[in-house]
XYZ file of C-alpha atoms in Angstrom:
230
model
C -92.772 81.703 -96.893
C -89.691 83.212 -95.145
C -91.900 85.817 -93.301
C -94.438 83.161 -92.368
C -91.674 80.881 -91.103
C -90.049 83.718 -88.916
C -93.432 84.425 -87.448
C -94.076 80.816 -86.684
C -90.510 80.650 -85.169
C -91.582 83.488 -82.569
C -94.748 81.450 -81.839
C -92.850 78.239 -81.363
C -90.281 79.980 -78.938
C -93.430 80.966 -76.971
C -94.623 77.374 -76.997
C -97.695 78.404 -78.992
C -97.827 75.515 -81.390
C -101.298 76.030 -82.935
C -100.368 79.745 -83.771
C -97.137 78.505 -85.345
C -99.132 75.966 -87.427
C -101.594 78.746 -88.392
C -98.691 80.731 -89.907
C -97.597 77.655 -91.722
C -101.164 77.087 -93.025
C -101.241 80.780 -94.386
C -97.986 80.105 -96.232
C -99.280 76.822 -97.753
C -102.636 78.573 -98.916
C -100.394 80.640 -101.281
C -97.496 78.197 -101.750
C -99.127 74.514 -101.547
C -95.908 73.118 -103.131
C -93.586 74.462 -100.449
C -92.301 71.263 -98.989
C -90.088 72.888 -96.369
C -93.101 74.594 -94.746
C -95.034 71.218 -94.825
C -91.988 69.622 -93.042
C -92.068 72.459 -90.516
C -95.698 71.565 -89.792
C -94.658 67.970 -88.951
C -91.557 69.219 -86.971
C -93.919 71.328 -84.848
C -95.872 68.268 -83.873
C -92.555 66.630 -83.054
C -91.505 69.458 -80.876
C -94.824 69.263 -79.087
C -94.373 65.572 -78.370
C -97.259 64.604 -80.776
C -95.478 61.779 -82.607
C -98.610 60.513 -84.259
C -99.683 63.721 -85.557
C -96.172 64.234 -86.842
C -96.396 60.852 -88.791
C -99.828 61.914 -90.102
C -98.485 65.210 -91.315
C -95.685 63.526 -93.132
C -97.879 60.877 -94.635
C -100.335 63.796 -95.789
C -97.343 65.364 -97.577
C -96.406 62.064 -99.266
C -100.020 61.436 -100.373
C -100.019 64.880 -102.002
C -96.470 64.600 -103.379
C -95.752 60.895 -103.795
C -92.109 61.453 -105.278
C -91.142 63.931 -102.545
C -87.931 62.791 -100.934
C -87.644 64.791 -97.642
C -90.728 63.531 -95.860
C -89.793 59.879 -96.730
C -86.302 60.482 -95.195
C -87.760 61.971 -92.081
C -90.024 59.095 -91.586
C -87.125 56.707 -92.037
C -84.999 58.632 -89.662
C -87.859 58.586 -87.145
C -88.141 54.802 -87.265
C -84.406 54.437 -87.048
C -84.198 56.543 -83.904
C -87.131 54.479 -82.372
C -85.331 51.119 -83.229
C -88.080 50.069 -85.698
C -85.365 49.070 -88.210
C -87.758 46.809 -90.359
C -89.599 50.021 -91.284
C -86.647 52.058 -92.667
C -85.540 50.244 -95.815
C -89.002 50.085 -97.354
C -89.082 53.713 -97.200
C -85.631 54.058 -98.882
C -86.571 51.587 -101.486
C -89.421 53.913 -102.622
C -86.890 56.565 -103.612
C -85.862 57.005 -107.192
C -82.340 56.035 -108.252
C -81.220 59.686 -108.362
C -82.822 60.232 -104.886
C -80.907 57.347 -103.524
C -77.630 59.088 -104.414
C -78.464 62.234 -102.626
C -76.395 62.931 -99.584
C -79.322 63.065 -97.206
C -80.401 59.591 -98.473
C -76.864 58.244 -98.384
C -76.553 59.471 -94.691
C -79.871 57.716 -93.729
C -78.862 54.521 -95.379
C -75.362 54.631 -93.727
C -76.983 55.062 -90.334
C -79.228 52.071 -90.858
C -76.405 49.973 -92.027
C -74.430 50.754 -88.946
C -77.486 50.068 -86.713
C -77.875 46.470 -88.258
C -74.151 45.745 -88.114
C -73.649 45.799 -91.814
C -70.181 47.467 -91.570
C -68.858 46.688 -94.982
C -71.900 48.100 -96.723
C -71.809 51.055 -94.274
C -68.180 51.758 -95.567
C -69.148 51.600 -99.163
C -72.126 54.052 -98.529
C -70.004 56.419 -96.479
C -67.434 56.403 -99.301
C -70.105 57.657 -101.770
C -71.037 60.312 -99.199
C -67.561 61.437 -98.446
C -66.780 61.873 -102.262
C -69.529 64.486 -102.192
C -68.894 66.060 -98.899
C -65.274 65.155 -97.837
C -65.079 67.614 -95.056
C -67.964 66.781 -92.704
C -66.560 65.398 -89.406
C -69.644 63.483 -88.603
C -69.298 61.299 -91.599
C -65.728 60.263 -90.676
C -67.085 59.562 -87.071
C -69.569 57.152 -88.777
C -66.846 55.714 -90.891
C -64.761 55.032 -87.626
C -67.755 53.205 -86.097
C -67.784 50.907 -89.197
C -64.203 50.115 -88.952
C -64.546 49.480 -85.221
C -67.437 47.131 -85.919
C -64.910 45.290 -88.209
C -62.346 45.229 -85.614
C -60.037 47.497 -87.633
C -58.521 49.612 -84.829
C -55.980 51.376 -87.020
C -58.452 52.666 -89.629
C -61.090 53.323 -86.992
C -58.386 55.517 -85.061
C -57.428 57.374 -88.219
C -61.057 58.104 -88.944
C -61.475 59.456 -85.406
C -58.354 61.621 -85.850
C -59.837 63.001 -89.101
C -63.177 63.707 -87.381
C -61.391 65.865 -84.869
C -59.217 67.631 -87.520
C -62.514 68.758 -89.227
C -64.590 69.183 -85.912
C -62.345 69.624 -82.869
C -65.364 69.822 -80.600
C -66.882 66.438 -81.674
C -67.513 64.955 -78.277
C -68.056 61.387 -79.043
C -64.917 61.188 -81.182
C -62.952 62.328 -78.326
C -64.647 59.778 -76.062
C -63.797 57.032 -78.638
C -60.156 58.040 -78.922
C -59.906 57.877 -75.077
C -61.322 54.284 -75.095
C -58.905 53.223 -77.949
C -56.010 54.636 -76.097
C -57.164 52.634 -72.908
C -57.665 49.534 -74.937
C -54.367 49.672 -76.606
C -52.496 50.449 -73.207
C -51.370 53.971 -74.284
C -52.002 55.201 -70.729
C -50.252 58.426 -70.974
C -52.564 59.365 -74.111
C -55.672 58.049 -72.205
C -54.975 60.327 -69.186
C -54.444 63.218 -71.394
C -57.665 62.620 -73.468
C -59.629 62.023 -70.246
C -58.457 65.118 -68.541
C -59.603 67.151 -71.720
C -62.974 65.367 -71.437
C -63.413 66.173 -67.763
C -62.617 69.655 -68.416
C -65.573 70.130 -70.818
C -68.093 67.504 -69.603
C -67.278 66.191 -66.075
C -70.985 65.200 -65.527
C -71.358 63.270 -68.783
C -72.076 59.515 -68.212
C -69.570 58.246 -70.625
C -66.810 60.515 -69.150
C -67.631 59.334 -65.702
C -67.366 55.703 -66.801
C -63.824 56.402 -67.962
C -62.995 58.133 -64.732
C -63.946 55.055 -62.891
C -61.595 52.948 -65.022
C -58.963 55.495 -64.440
C -59.376 55.529 -60.603
C -59.488 51.648 -60.449
C -56.312 51.433 -62.499
C -54.572 53.837 -60.179
C -55.718 51.965 -57.100
C -58.006 54.917 -55.961
C -60.905 52.599 -55.163
C -62.683 55.090 -52.967
C -62.854 57.619 -55.741
C -64.079 54.802 -58.107
C -66.779 53.926 -55.601
C -67.994 57.544 -55.367
C -68.058 57.804 -59.136
C -70.142 54.528 -59.463
C -72.601 55.701 -56.867
C -73.048 59.124 -58.614
């Protein structure tokens, strides 16, 4: 499977999706139970932009292996990304009790709970996740979003700081901390955080929005107008 996957990676890098899938097919002829290869087939359709074929591939895997967790979670995340929230939890409910406690399942459930504004439930789910994997910055960032949804600025800020301790390059945690500094009128901190963001991503839309606020606050209306036009 490793050799077949590597050959498929080369084909994918050349944009030859059918060749890649042929390599995966060869692997599956010898290792039909290799779920990761089946998922790579679905992923190849996703990269190619063939979403229905991707969903059909995932469903084919679930038909052959009804208790498989990974393809069910991939489908759930797809529907979550598409905003088809009503299709997410039925897939999660099909998992076994043990599967529901798997970190990948907990992560998917937490993302769903944040999407539907169930912030208290998201904190409970993220608490379980962080017991298993306490040092993942993204999980603390999600926790900050739950606290923000509840209006708990102090805990939201603490979770964001923890995110940056674990992942100093977490861009959206840095954005959020800049916004919090502005909202709490800590303007020196806001200016410092904004300058850091401009250094690494001056063309980012969220950074530019903060630059507009900064320019307006300083009375630099011409600069604010230029940023808004951009």
